[in-house]
């Protein structure tokens, strides 16, 4: 399956889609494309963008992919190839580059008593 993730800046993060054969699981919904014949296409609604088609036996689609602007790097790639994946099984890679996570250290007081 050829998947293009179309990034959309929001305050939430989508989980990457998961492919299983001719099916896709995304945003809690299951989509089965096994009945889509070669050379045909269908118009789709969100979270899909544009048409879903089967070209040379492979399903091709574009998904809206929301990412949190607070956790993503400011300068994301503008190259569509960075958002295009061919996935035969499993989770699609996440194309969003994240800011480094800051580690917070908390000093805890130990209630140790000197029993001497």
CSV table of C-alpha atoms in Angstrom, one decimal:
chain,number,residue,atom,x,y,z
A,1,UNK,CA,0.0,0.0,0.0
A,2,UNK,CA,1.4,3.4,-1.0
A,3,UNK,CA,0.5,5.9,1.8
A,4,UNK,CA,1.1,9.7,1.6
A,5,UNK,CA,0.7,11.3,5.0
A,6,UNK,CA,-0.4,14.9,4.5
A,7,UNK,CA,0.8,16.8,7.6
A,8,UNK,CA,-1.7,19.1,9.4
A,9,UNK,CA,-0.5,21.2,12.3
A,10,UNK,CA,-2.9,21.0,15.3
A,11,UNK,CA,-2.7,20.4,19.0
A,12,UNK,CA,-3.2,16.6,18.8
A,13,UNK,CA,-1.1,13.8,17.4
A,14,UNK,CA,-2.4,11.1,15.1
A,15,UNK,CA,-1.0,7.6,15.5
A,16,UNK,CA,0.5,6.3,12.3
A,17,UNK,CA,-1.8,4.1,10.2
A,18,UNK,CA,-1.4,0.3,10.4
A,19,UNK,CA,-1.6,-1.9,7.3
A,20,UNK,CA,-2.7,-5.5,7.3
A,21,UNK,CA,-2.9,-6.9,3.8
A,22,UNK,CA,-5.5,-4.9,1.8
A,23,UNK,CA,-6.8,-3.2,5.0
A,24,UNK,CA,-5.9,-0.1,6.9
A,25,UNK,CA,-6.5,0.8,10.5
A,26,UNK,CA,-6.4,4.6,11.3
A,27,UNK,CA,-8.0,6.9,13.9
A,28,UNK,CA,-9.9,3.9,15.4
A,29,UNK,CA,-11.5,2.9,12.1
A,30,UNK,CA,-10.9,-0.1,9.8
A,31,UNK,CA,-10.9,0.3,6.0
A,32,UNK,CA,-10.9,-2.7,3.7
A,33,UNK,CA,-9.8,-2.1,0.1
A,34,UNK,CA,-9.8,-5.7,-1.1
A,35,UNK,CA,-12.8,-5.0,-3.4
A,36,UNK,CA,-11.1,-2.1,-5.1
A,37,UNK,CA,-10.2,-3.4,-8.6
A,38,UNK,CA,-7.0,-2.6,-10.4
A,39,UNK,CA,-7.2,0.7,-12.3
A,40,UNK,CA,-10.2,1.9,-10.4
A,41,UNK,CA,-10.5,4.8,-7.9
A,42,UNK,CA,-13.0,6.0,-5.4
A,43,UNK,CA,-13.5,9.4,-3.9
A,44,UNK,CA,-13.1,9.5,-0.2
A,45,UNK,CA,-13.8,11.7,2.8
A,46,UNK,CA,-11.7,12.6,5.7
A,47,UNK,CA,-9.3,11.4,7.0
A,48,UNK,CA,-8.6,10.6,3.3
A,49,UNK,CA,-7.6,13.3,1.0
A,50,UNK,CA,-8.5,13.1,-2.7
A,51,UNK,CA,-9.1,9.7,-4.3
A,52,UNK,CA,-8.1,6.2,-3.3
A,53,UNK,CA,-6.9,4.1,-6.2
A,54,UNK,CA,-5.4,0.8,-7.1
A,55,UNK,CA,-2.5,1.2,-9.6
A,56,UNK,CA,-0.6,-1.9,-10.8
A,57,UNK,CA,-2.2,-4.0,-8.0
A,58,UNK,CA,-1.2,-1.6,-5.2
A,59,UNK,CA,-3.6,0.6,-3.2
A,60,UNK,CA,-2.6,4.3,-3.2
A,61,UNK,CA,-4.0,6.9,-0.9
A,62,UNK,CA,-3.4,10.1,1.0
A,63,UNK,CA,-4.3,10.6,4.6
A,64,UNK,CA,-4.6,13.8,6.7
A,65,UNK,CA,-2.0,13.3,9.4
A,66,UNK,CA,-2.4,15.7,12.4
A,67,UNK,CA,0.6,16.5,14.6
A,68,UNK,CA,1.0,18.6,17.7
A,69,UNK,CA,2.9,21.8,17.0
A,70,UNK,CA,4.2,21.9,20.6
A,71,UNK,CA,6.1,18.6,20.3
A,72,UNK,CA,7.2,18.8,16.6
A,73,UNK,CA,10.3,20.6,15.3
A,74,UNK,CA,9.5,24.0,13.7
A,75,UNK,CA,11.1,23.3,10.4
A,76,UNK,CA,9.6,20.1,9.0
A,77,UNK,CA,10.4,18.8,5.5
A,78,UNK,CA,8.6,20.3,2.5
A,79,UNK,CA,9.6,17.3,0.4
A,80,UNK,CA,6.6,15.0,-0.3
A,81,UNK,CA,8.9,12.0,-0.6
A,82,UNK,CA,9.5,12.3,3.2
A,83,UNK,CA,5.8,11.7,3.8
A,84,UNK,CA,5.4,8.9,1.2
A,85,UNK,CA,5.6,5.3,2.3
A,86,UNK,CA,5.1,1.9,0.8
A,87,UNK,CA,3.9,-0.4,3.6
A,88,UNK,CA,3.0,-4.1,3.1
A,89,UNK,CA,2.3,-4.9,6.7
A,90,UNK,CA,2.5,-3.1,10.1
A,91,UNK,CA,2.7,0.5,11.2
A,92,UNK,CA,3.6,3.3,8.8
A,93,UNK,CA,6.6,5.3,9.9
A,94,UNK,CA,5.9,8.7,11.5
A,95,UNK,CA,7.4,11.5,9.3
A,96,UNK,CA,7.2,14.2,12.0
A,97,UNK,CA,10.5,15.1,13.6
A,98,UNK,CA,10.0,15.7,17.3
A,99,UNK,CA,11.7,18.2,19.6
A,100,UNK,CA,14.0,16.6,22.1
A,101,UNK,CA,12.3,15.6,25.3
A,102,UNK,CA,13.6,17.5,28.3
A,103,UNK,CA,14.3,15.2,31.3
A,104,UNK,CA,13.1,16.6,34.6
A,105,UNK,CA,15.0,15.5,37.6
A,106,UNK,CA,13.3,15.8,41.0
A,107,UNK,CA,15.4,15.6,44.2
A,108,UNK,CA,13.6,13.6,46.8
A,109,UNK,CA,14.3,13.9,50.5
A,110,UNK,CA,14.9,10.6,52.0
A,111,UNK,CA,13.4,10.3,55.5
A,112,UNK,CA,16.4,8.3,56.9
A,113,UNK,CA,16.8,8.6,60.6
A,114,UNK,CA,20.1,8.2,62.4
A,115,UNK,CA,19.4,5.5,65.0
A,116,UNK,CA,22.8,5.6,66.6
